[in-house]
Amino acid sequence: MRGKRVLVTGGAGFLGSWLCEALVEMGAHVTCLDNLSTGSIENIAHLMGKENFSFLKEDVCKSCPEGFDYIVHGASIPSPDDYMRRPVETMLPNSIGLLNCLESARKSDSVLLYMSTSEVYGDADLIPTPEHYWGRVNPIGPRSCYDESKRFGEALCMSYLREYGVDVRIARIFNTYGPRMDLSARYARVIPRFIIQALRNEPITVHGDGRQTRSFCYVSDMVKGLLKLLLSDCKGEVVNLGGEEEISIIELANLIKELTSSSSSIIFLPAREDDPRRRKPDISRAKNLGWRPSVTLRDGLALTIEWFRKKGGFK
Ligand SMILES: NC(=O)c1ccc[n+]([C@@H]2O[C@H](COP(=O)([O-])OP(=O)(O)OC[C@H]3O[C@@H](n4cnc5c(N)ncnc54)[C@H](O)[C@@H]3O)[C@@H](O)[C@H]2O)c1
């Protein structure tokens, strides 16, 4: 990657900032484009002085610069509490923003990696879910602004491949966690929310009966998977990236309680509409590319809790 020009949209966010960091370390010239709607400068502050890193505060729906060897499109509003609050804003980076990135890729002959999501499968009835599963998504439900815009985004990528030959790759990312996730408990995703609640010894809030499952992946594994997909010979491929350790949300709450030595109680809130009952990827395709996650949930959570303790000033 030495000397290669890479654009990362959403690069000041959780995953984007780790990806920028890895690419900078590999010697690439990285441009991070972000409007800071859910990300923060703090996530990339340590990269700011480097000669092979630059930051562009911009809305990708307004414009996308040209002249890159690689584009990774990750700009998005991915937290359910957040995207349900601003559904229109959520749809745009995966449609207009992605269109701008694909046009840039077409003009400069760039490889484009689209950061899609397991949510394209909706409430899947095939578990573990392979890439050939078409999904079971409510097209007009409260989650549709995210799910359907990602599905549109995937279709747009494949259309640019078929019509213009643009080298696109699609990562279907399953729940990923780790340091730099948003600390604000209100719009936080499940792991940061549980950790903050546990560290404050406040009630841990579980939506529904807690028997719904997820398969979490630690951020360092996910970044390796994204790089593998970006740099492999896999034009036009769609690949699941995620953890294989399926855990129920109630088990997750108890594990976080144990790892934080918290006295929190666990309370139950109404279930979220259209919340998938089970989520676990079939990662055979990623394994064939030579990727598999290596950090266990227990180890990854311990690292994440340590970071949250320091960041939030908890003892
Ligand atoms: N973390 C996960 O578990 C997960 C799971 C599936 C998919 N993904 C996808 O991975 C990508 C990164 O997610 P994340 O977890 O790092 O979220 P994040 O919210 O931390 O990062 C998203 C970044 O995009 C930026 N952004 C949003 N709208 C923008 C716009 N219009 N123009 C420019 N920048 C904009 C935000 O400011 C933020 O920095 C997203 O596309 C998300 O949908 C993440």
GROMACS .gro file of C-alpha atoms and ligand atoms in nm:
model
  359
    1MET     CA    1   0.000   0.000   0.000
    2ARG     CA    2   0.306   0.227   0.022
    3GLY     CA    3   0.232   0.544  -0.174
    4LYS     CA    4  -0.121   0.438  -0.272
    5ARG     CA    5  -0.390   0.705  -0.239
    6VAL     CA    6  -0.686   0.593  -0.028
    7LEU     CA    7  -1.008   0.778   0.054
    8VAL     CA    8  -1.198   0.664   0.364
    9THR     CA    9  -1.543   0.822   0.400
   10GLY     CA   10  -1.670   0.812   0.757
   11GLY     CA   11  -1.303   0.792   0.858
   12ALA     CA   12  -1.353   0.984   1.184
   13GLY     CA   13  -1.599   0.722   1.309
   14PHE     CA   14  -1.537   0.406   1.508
   15LEU     CA   15  -1.442   0.161   1.231
   16GLY     CA   16  -1.321   0.426   0.988
   17SER     CA   17  -1.065   0.567   1.229
   18TRP     CA   18  -0.912   0.222   1.295
   19LEU     CA   19  -0.902   0.159   0.922
   20CYS     CA   20  -0.733   0.498   0.857
   21GLU     CA   21  -0.478   0.415   1.126
   22ALA     CA   22  -0.395   0.075   0.973
   23LEU     CA   23  -0.365   0.223   0.624
   24VAL     CA   24  -0.141   0.507   0.747
   25GLU     CA   25   0.083   0.247   0.915
   26MET     CA   26   0.098   0.055   0.586
   27GLY     CA   27   0.237   0.368   0.416
   28ALA     CA   28  -0.071   0.465   0.216
   29HIS     CA   29  -0.164   0.831   0.164
   30VAL     CA   30  -0.495   0.846   0.344
   31THR     CA   31  -0.765   1.109   0.304
   32CYS     CA   32  -1.033   1.088   0.568
   33LEU     CA   33  -1.362   1.252   0.466
   34ASP     CA   34  -1.621   1.298   0.739
   35ASN     CA   35  -1.891   1.547   0.834
   36LEU     CA   36  -1.852   1.453   1.204
   37SER     CA   37  -2.224   1.378   1.244
   38THR     CA   38  -2.157   1.068   1.457
   39GLY     CA   39  -1.775   1.057   1.445
   40SER     CA   40  -1.526   1.284   1.616
   41ILE     CA   41  -1.190   1.451   1.561
   42GLU     CA   42  -1.071   1.285   1.880
   43ASN     CA   43  -1.078   0.947   1.699
   44ILE     CA   44  -0.821   1.069   1.445
   45ALA     CA   45  -0.631   1.329   1.651
   46HIS     CA   46  -0.325   1.100   1.672
   47LEU     CA   47  -0.311   1.083   1.290
   48MET     CA   48  -0.349   1.453   1.223
   49GLY     CA   49   0.022   1.544   1.224
   50LYS     CA   50   0.129   1.259   0.990
   51GLU     CA   51   0.243   1.358   0.644
   52ASN     CA   52   0.051   1.071   0.483
   53PHE     CA   53  -0.283   1.158   0.647
   54SER     CA   54  -0.525   1.441   0.572
   55PHE     CA   55  -0.873   1.522   0.697
   56LEU     CA   56  -1.151   1.675   0.492
   57LYS     CA   57  -1.458   1.795   0.680
   58GLU     CA   58  -1.725   1.736   0.417
   59ASP     CA   59  -2.066   1.580   0.364
   60VAL     CA   60  -2.016   1.295   0.116
   61CYS     CA   61  -2.368   1.362  -0.015
   62LYS     CA   62  -2.246   1.701  -0.141
   63SER     CA   63  -1.926   1.588  -0.311
   64CYS     CA   64  -1.657   1.324  -0.325
   65PRO     CA   65  -1.302   1.406  -0.438
   66GLU     CA   66  -1.135   1.216  -0.726
   67GLY     CA   67  -0.791   1.070  -0.793
   68PHE     CA   68  -0.772   0.775  -0.552
   69ASP     CA   69  -0.644   0.420  -0.602
   70TYR     CA   70  -0.889   0.295  -0.340
   71ILE     CA   71  -1.211   0.430  -0.190
   72VAL     CA   72  -1.368   0.282   0.124
   73HIS     CA   73  -1.720   0.413   0.174
   74GLY     CA   74  -1.816   0.388   0.540
   75ALA     CA   75  -2.002   0.718   0.601
   76SER     CA   76  -2.332   0.625   0.762
   77ILE     CA   77  -2.551   0.658   1.072
   78PRO     CA   78  -2.542   0.300   1.201
   79SER     CA   79  -2.681   0.304   1.556
   80PRO     CA   80  -3.052   0.201   1.568
   81ASP     CA   81  -3.156   0.461   1.828
   82ASP     CA   82  -2.982   0.724   1.621
   83TYR     CA   83  -3.099   0.627   1.271
   84MET     CA   84  -3.461   0.584   1.378
   85ARG     CA   85  -3.445   0.943   1.507
   86ARG     CA   86  -3.320   1.082   1.174
   87PRO     CA   87  -3.426   0.839   0.902
   88VAL     CA   88  -3.396   1.073   0.602
   89GLU     CA   89  -3.040   1.173   0.691
   90THR     CA   90  -2.964   0.801   0.730
   91MET     CA   91  -3.075   0.714   0.377
   92LEU     CA   92  -2.860   0.975   0.202
   93PRO     CA   93  -2.498   0.856   0.255
   94ASN     CA   94  -2.597   0.509   0.128
   95SER     CA   95  -2.763   0.651  -0.183
   96ILE     CA   96  -2.645   0.999  -0.291
   97GLY     CA   97  -2.319   0.975  -0.094
   98LEU     CA   98  -2.240   0.634  -0.243
   99LEU     CA   99  -2.333   0.760  -0.591
  100ASN     CA  100  -2.074   1.038  -0.552
  101CYS     CA  101  -1.811   0.782  -0.444
  102LEU     CA  102  -1.892   0.548  -0.734
  103GLU     CA  103  -1.867   0.837  -0.983
  104SER     CA  104  -1.528   0.924  -0.837
  105ALA     CA  105  -1.421   0.558  -0.866
  106ARG     CA  106  -1.547   0.540  -1.227
  107LYS     CA  107  -1.354   0.853  -1.330
  108SER     CA  108  -1.028   0.760  -1.152
  109ASP     CA  109  -1.046   0.382  -1.200
  110SER     CA  110  -1.042   0.327  -0.822
  111VAL     CA  111  -1.125   0.008  -0.634
  112LEU     CA  112  -1.429   0.078  -0.416
  113LEU     CA  113  -1.511  -0.111  -0.096
  114TYR     CA  114  -1.864  -0.054   0.034
  115MET     CA  115  -1.921  -0.106   0.405
  116SER     CA  116  -2.261  -0.274   0.407
  117THR     CA  117  -2.426  -0.454   0.695
  118SER     CA  118  -2.575  -0.779   0.821
  119GLU     CA  119  -2.897  -0.577   0.845
  120VAL     CA  120  -2.952  -0.638   0.472
  121TYR     CA  121  -3.061  -0.987   0.583
  122GLY     CA  122  -3.327  -0.840   0.818
  123ASP     CA  123  -3.484  -1.102   1.046
  124ALA     CA  124  -3.312  -1.393   0.869
  125ASP     CA  125  -3.460  -1.740   0.889
  126LEU     CA  126  -3.141  -1.906   0.769
  127ILE     CA  127  -2.877  -1.915   1.046
  128PRO     CA  128  -2.576  -1.900   1.009
  129THR     CA  129  -2.660  -1.666   0.723
  130PRO     CA  130  -2.465  -1.708   0.397
  131GLU     CA  131  -2.422  -1.436   0.136
  132HIS     CA  132  -2.666  -1.604  -0.107
  133TYR     CA  133  -2.955  -1.550   0.138
  134TRP     CA  134  -3.171  -1.268  -0.001
  135GLY     CA  135  -3.299  -1.130   0.326
  136ARG     CA  136  -3.628  -1.080   0.508
  137VAL     CA  137  -3.660  -0.705   0.554
  138ASN     CA  138  -3.965  -0.488   0.628
  139PRO     CA  139  -3.932  -0.223   0.353
  140ILE     CA  140  -4.142   0.037   0.537
  141GLY     CA  141  -4.063  -0.035   0.903
  142PRO     CA  142  -3.867   0.194   1.136
  143ARG     CA  143  -3.539   0.016   1.055
  144SER     CA  144  -3.593   0.038   0.678
  145CYS     CA  145  -3.411   0.372   0.648
  146TYR     CA  146  -3.092   0.184   0.734
  147ASP     CA  147  -3.159  -0.169   0.603
  148GLU     CA  148  -3.314  -0.068   0.273
  149SER     CA  149  -3.066   0.211   0.204
  150LYS     CA  150  -2.782  -0.040   0.251
  151ARG     CA  151  -2.964  -0.282   0.017
  152PHE     CA  152  -3.003   0.000  -0.235
  153GLY     CA  153  -2.633   0.078  -0.188
  154GLU     CA  154  -2.536  -0.281  -0.268
  155ALA     CA  155  -2.756  -0.275  -0.580
  156LEU     CA  156  -2.599   0.056  -0.687
  157CYS     CA  157  -2.249  -0.091  -0.648
  158MET     CA  158  -2.343  -0.395  -0.859
  159SER     CA  159  -2.501  -0.166  -1.120
  160TYR     CA  160  -2.177   0.034  -1.149
  161LEU     CA  161  -1.988  -0.293  -1.188
  162ARG     CA  162  -2.226  -0.422  -1.460
  163GLU     CA  163  -2.264  -0.098  -1.654
  164TYR     CA  164  -1.923   0.067  -1.614
  165GLY     CA  165  -1.698  -0.216  -1.495
  166VAL     CA  166  -1.610  -0.036  -1.170
  167ASP     CA  167  -1.416  -0.266  -0.935
  168VAL     CA  168  -1.652  -0.282  -0.636
  169ARG     CA  169  -1.643  -0.510  -0.332
  170ILE     CA  170  -1.908  -0.531  -0.062
  171ALA     CA  171  -1.840  -0.615   0.304
  172ARG     CA  172  -2.150  -0.726   0.497
  173ILE     CA  173  -2.036  -0.628   0.844
  174PHE     CA  174  -2.190  -0.798   1.148
  175ASN     CA  175  -2.195  -0.631   1.492
  176THR     CA  176  -1.848  -0.500   1.569
  177TYR     CA  177  -1.726  -0.345   1.893
  178GLY     CA  178  -1.416  -0.205   2.059
  179PRO     CA  179  -1.248   0.116   2.174
  180ARG     CA  180  -1.363   0.445   2.016
  181MET     CA  181  -1.729   0.347   2.007
  182ASP     CA  182  -1.951   0.639   2.096
  183LEU     CA  183  -1.966   0.684   2.473
  184SER     CA  184  -2.301   0.865   2.486
  185ALA     CA  185  -2.529   0.605   2.643
  186ARG     CA  186  -2.843   0.742   2.480
  187TYR     CA  187  -2.767   0.657   2.117
  188ALA     CA  188  -2.501   0.401   2.185
  189ARG     CA  189  -2.514   0.051   2.045
  190VAL     CA  190  -2.568  -0.243   2.275
  191ILE     CA  191  -2.210  -0.311   2.394
  192PRO     CA  192  -2.112   0.050   2.480
  193ARG     CA  193  -2.455   0.105   2.637
  194PHE     CA  194  -2.424  -0.203   2.861
  195ILE     CA  195  -2.064  -0.117   2.957
  196ILE     CA  196  -2.146   0.241   3.054
  197GLN     CA  197  -2.453   0.130   3.251
  198ALA     CA  198  -2.250  -0.141   3.426
  199LEU     CA  199  -1.962   0.093   3.511
  200ARG     CA  200  -2.211   0.341   3.659
  201ASN     CA  201  -2.387   0.058   3.848
  202GLU     CA  202  -2.709   0.173   3.681
  203PRO     CA  203  -2.973  -0.072   3.553
  204ILE     CA  204  -2.869  -0.246   3.231
  205THR     CA  205  -3.149  -0.192   2.979
  206VAL     CA  206  -3.240  -0.493   2.764
  207HIS     CA  207  -3.493  -0.449   2.482
  208GLY     CA  208  -3.745  -0.737   2.461
  209ASP     CA  209  -3.690  -1.064   2.648
  210GLY     CA  210  -3.313  -1.066   2.587
  211ARG     CA  211  -3.324  -1.401   2.408
  212GLN     CA  212  -3.240  -1.240   2.073
  213THR     CA  213  -2.883  -1.325   1.970
  214ARG     CA  214  -2.591  -1.146   1.805
  215SER     CA  215  -2.239  -1.256   1.701
  216PHE     CA  216  -1.989  -0.986   1.789
  217CYS     CA  217  -1.653  -0.920   1.628
  218TYR     CA  218  -1.365  -0.726   1.785
  219VAL     CA  219  -1.253  -0.421   1.589
  220SER     CA  220  -0.895  -0.536   1.514
  221ASP     CA  221  -1.031  -0.850   1.349
  222MET     CA  222  -1.282  -0.648   1.149
  223VAL     CA  223  -1.016  -0.408   1.021
  224LYS     CA  224  -0.805  -0.704   0.904
  225GLY     CA  225  -1.111  -0.844   0.725
  226LEU     CA  226  -1.186  -0.512   0.552
  227LEU     CA  227  -0.824  -0.481   0.437
  228LYS     CA  228  -0.828  -0.840   0.312
  229LEU     CA  229  -1.136  -0.764   0.103
  230LEU     CA  230  -0.994  -0.435  -0.023
  231LEU     CA  231  -0.664  -0.587  -0.133
  232SER     CA  232  -0.764  -0.935  -0.257
  233ASP     CA  233  -0.845  -1.025  -0.613
  234CYS     CA  234  -1.221  -1.027  -0.560
  235LYS     CA  235  -1.385  -0.776  -0.789
  236GLY     CA  236  -1.765  -0.783  -0.754
  237GLU     CA  237  -1.764  -1.007  -0.447
  238VAL     CA  238  -1.994  -0.976  -0.147
  239VAL     CA  239  -1.845  -1.112   0.176
  240ASN     CA  240  -1.979  -1.155   0.529
  241LEU     CA  241  -1.739  -1.033   0.799
  242GLY     CA  242  -1.829  -1.106   1.160
  243GLY     CA  243  -1.778  -1.315   1.470
  244GLU     CA  244  -1.895  -1.674   1.499
  245GLU     CA  245  -1.962  -1.675   1.876
  246GLU     CA  246  -2.340  -1.634   1.895
  247ILE     CA  247  -2.461  -1.498   2.230
  248SER     CA  248  -2.802  -1.389   2.360
  249ILE     CA  249  -2.839  -1.029   2.474
  250ILE     CA  250  -2.921  -1.140   2.828
  251GLU     CA  251  -2.603  -1.352   2.838
  252LEU     CA  252  -2.411  -1.051   2.708
  253ALA     CA  253  -2.554  -0.830   2.984
  254ASN     CA  254  -2.448  -1.085   3.247
  255LEU     CA  255  -2.100  -1.123   3.096
  256ILE     CA  256  -2.047  -0.745   3.100
  257LYS     CA  257  -2.173  -0.733   3.460
  258GLU     CA  258  -1.919  -1.000   3.554
  259LEU     CA  259  -1.627  -0.837   3.371
  260THR     CA  260  -1.698  -0.495   3.524
  261SER     CA  261  -1.776  -0.638   3.874
  262SER     CA  262  -2.091  -0.430   3.856
  263SER     CA  263  -2.387  -0.429   4.095
  264SER     CA  264  -2.627  -0.323   3.816
  265SER     CA  265  -2.966  -0.487   3.791
  266ILE     CA  266  -3.099  -0.591   3.450
  267ILE     CA  267  -3.428  -0.437   3.343
  268PHE     CA  268  -3.643  -0.509   3.039
  269LEU     CA  269  -3.776  -0.245   2.799
  270PRO     CA  270  -4.029  -0.301   2.520
  271ALA     CA  271  -3.887  -0.496   2.225
  272ARG     CA  272  -3.773  -0.291   1.927
  273GLU     CA  273  -3.995  -0.323   1.621
  274ASP     CA  274  -3.853  -0.565   1.359
  275ASP     CA  275  -3.552  -0.646   1.577
  276PRO     CA  276  -3.392  -0.963   1.431
  277ARG     CA  277  -3.427  -1.267   1.662
  278ARG     CA  278  -3.096  -1.426   1.570
  279ARG     CA  279  -2.788  -1.302   1.392
  280LYS     CA  280  -2.488  -1.515   1.304
  281PRO     CA  281  -2.284  -1.503   0.984
  282ASP     CA  282  -2.167  -1.788   0.767
  283ILE     CA  283  -1.810  -1.671   0.709
  284SER     CA  284  -1.695  -1.953   0.478
  285ARG     CA  285  -1.635  -1.708   0.194
  286ALA     CA  286  -1.415  -1.483   0.412
  287LYS     CA  287  -1.227  -1.792   0.535
  288ASN     CA  288  -1.154  -1.883   0.172
  289LEU     CA  289  -0.994  -1.538   0.137
  290GLY     CA  290  -0.776  -1.625   0.437
  291TRP     CA  291  -0.961  -1.428   0.706
  292ARG     CA  292  -1.114  -1.541   1.033
  293PRO     CA  293  -1.163  -1.356   1.362
  294SER     CA  294  -0.916  -1.442   1.637
  295VAL     CA  295  -1.013  -1.232   1.943
  296THR     CA  296  -1.262  -1.406   2.176
  297LEU     CA  297  -1.564  -1.211   2.301
  298ARG     CA  298  -1.436  -1.229   2.659
  299ASP     CA  299  -1.092  -1.091   2.564
  300GLY     CA  300  -1.234  -0.824   2.333
  301LEU     CA  301  -1.481  -0.709   2.597
  302ALA     CA  302  -1.204  -0.687   2.857
  303LEU     CA  303  -1.001  -0.461   2.624
  304THR     CA  304  -1.307  -0.250   2.547
  305ILE     CA  305  -1.405  -0.215   2.914
  306GLU     CA  306  -1.050  -0.106   2.999
  307TRP     CA  307  -1.072   0.168   2.734
  308PHE     CA  308  -1.417   0.282   2.853
  309ARG     CA  309  -1.292   0.296   3.212
  310LYS     CA  310  -1.005   0.527   3.116
  311LYS     CA  311  -1.206   0.735   2.872
  312GLY     CA  312  -1.504   0.784   3.103
  313GLY     CA  313  -1.289   0.841   3.414
  314PHE     CA  314  -1.434   0.534   3.592
  315LYS     CA  315  -1.232   0.361   3.865
  316LIG     N1  316  -1.990  -0.109   1.384
  316LIG     C1  317  -2.072  -0.201   1.343
  316LIG     O1  318  -2.109  -0.292   1.417
  316LIG     C2  319  -2.122  -0.202   1.199
  316LIG     C3  320  -2.202  -0.310   1.159
  316LIG     C4  321  -2.247  -0.312   1.028
  316LIG     C5  322  -2.213  -0.213   0.940
  316LIG     N2  323  -2.135  -0.109   0.982
  316LIG     C6  324  -2.105  -0.004   0.884
  316LIG     O2  325  -1.970   0.035   0.898
  316LIG     C7  326  -1.958   0.175   0.873
  316LIG     C8  327  -1.889   0.244   0.990
  316LIG     O3  328  -1.968   0.225   1.107
  316LIG     P1  329  -1.919   0.270   1.251
  316LIG     O4  330  -1.963   0.165   1.344
  316LIG     O5  331  -1.776   0.305   1.247
  316LIG     O6  332  -2.009   0.399   1.274
  316LIG     P2  333  -1.970   0.551   1.313
  316LIG     O7  334  -2.099   0.622   1.335
  316LIG     O8  335  -1.871   0.550   1.423
  316LIG     O9  336  -1.899   0.602   1.180
  316LIG     C9  337  -1.968   0.655   1.069
  316LIG    C10  338  -1.899   0.783   1.028
  316LIG    O10  339  -1.967   0.838   0.912
  316LIG    C11  340  -1.973   0.979   0.928
  316LIG     N3  341  -2.082   1.030   0.843
  316LIG    C12  342  -2.215   1.007   0.857
  316LIG     N4  343  -2.283   1.070   0.759
  316LIG    C13  344  -2.190   1.132   0.681
  316LIG    C14  345  -2.198   1.212   0.564
  316LIG     N5  346  -2.315   1.240   0.507
  316LIG     N6  347  -2.083   1.260   0.510
  316LIG    C15  348  -1.963   1.231   0.567
  316LIG     N7  349  -1.950   1.156   0.678
  316LIG    C16  350  -2.062   1.106   0.735
  316LIG    C17  351  -1.995   0.999   1.077
  316LIG    O11  352  -1.962   1.129   1.122
  316LIG    C18  353  -1.903   0.892   1.135
  316LIG    O12  354  -1.774   0.942   1.159
  316LIG    C19  355  -2.098   0.227   0.847
  316LIG    O13  356  -2.121   0.235   0.708
  316LIG    C20  357  -2.186   0.122   0.909
  316LIG    O14  358  -2.312   0.117   0.847
  316LIG    C21  359  -2.089  -0.101   1.111
   0.00000   0.00000   0.00000
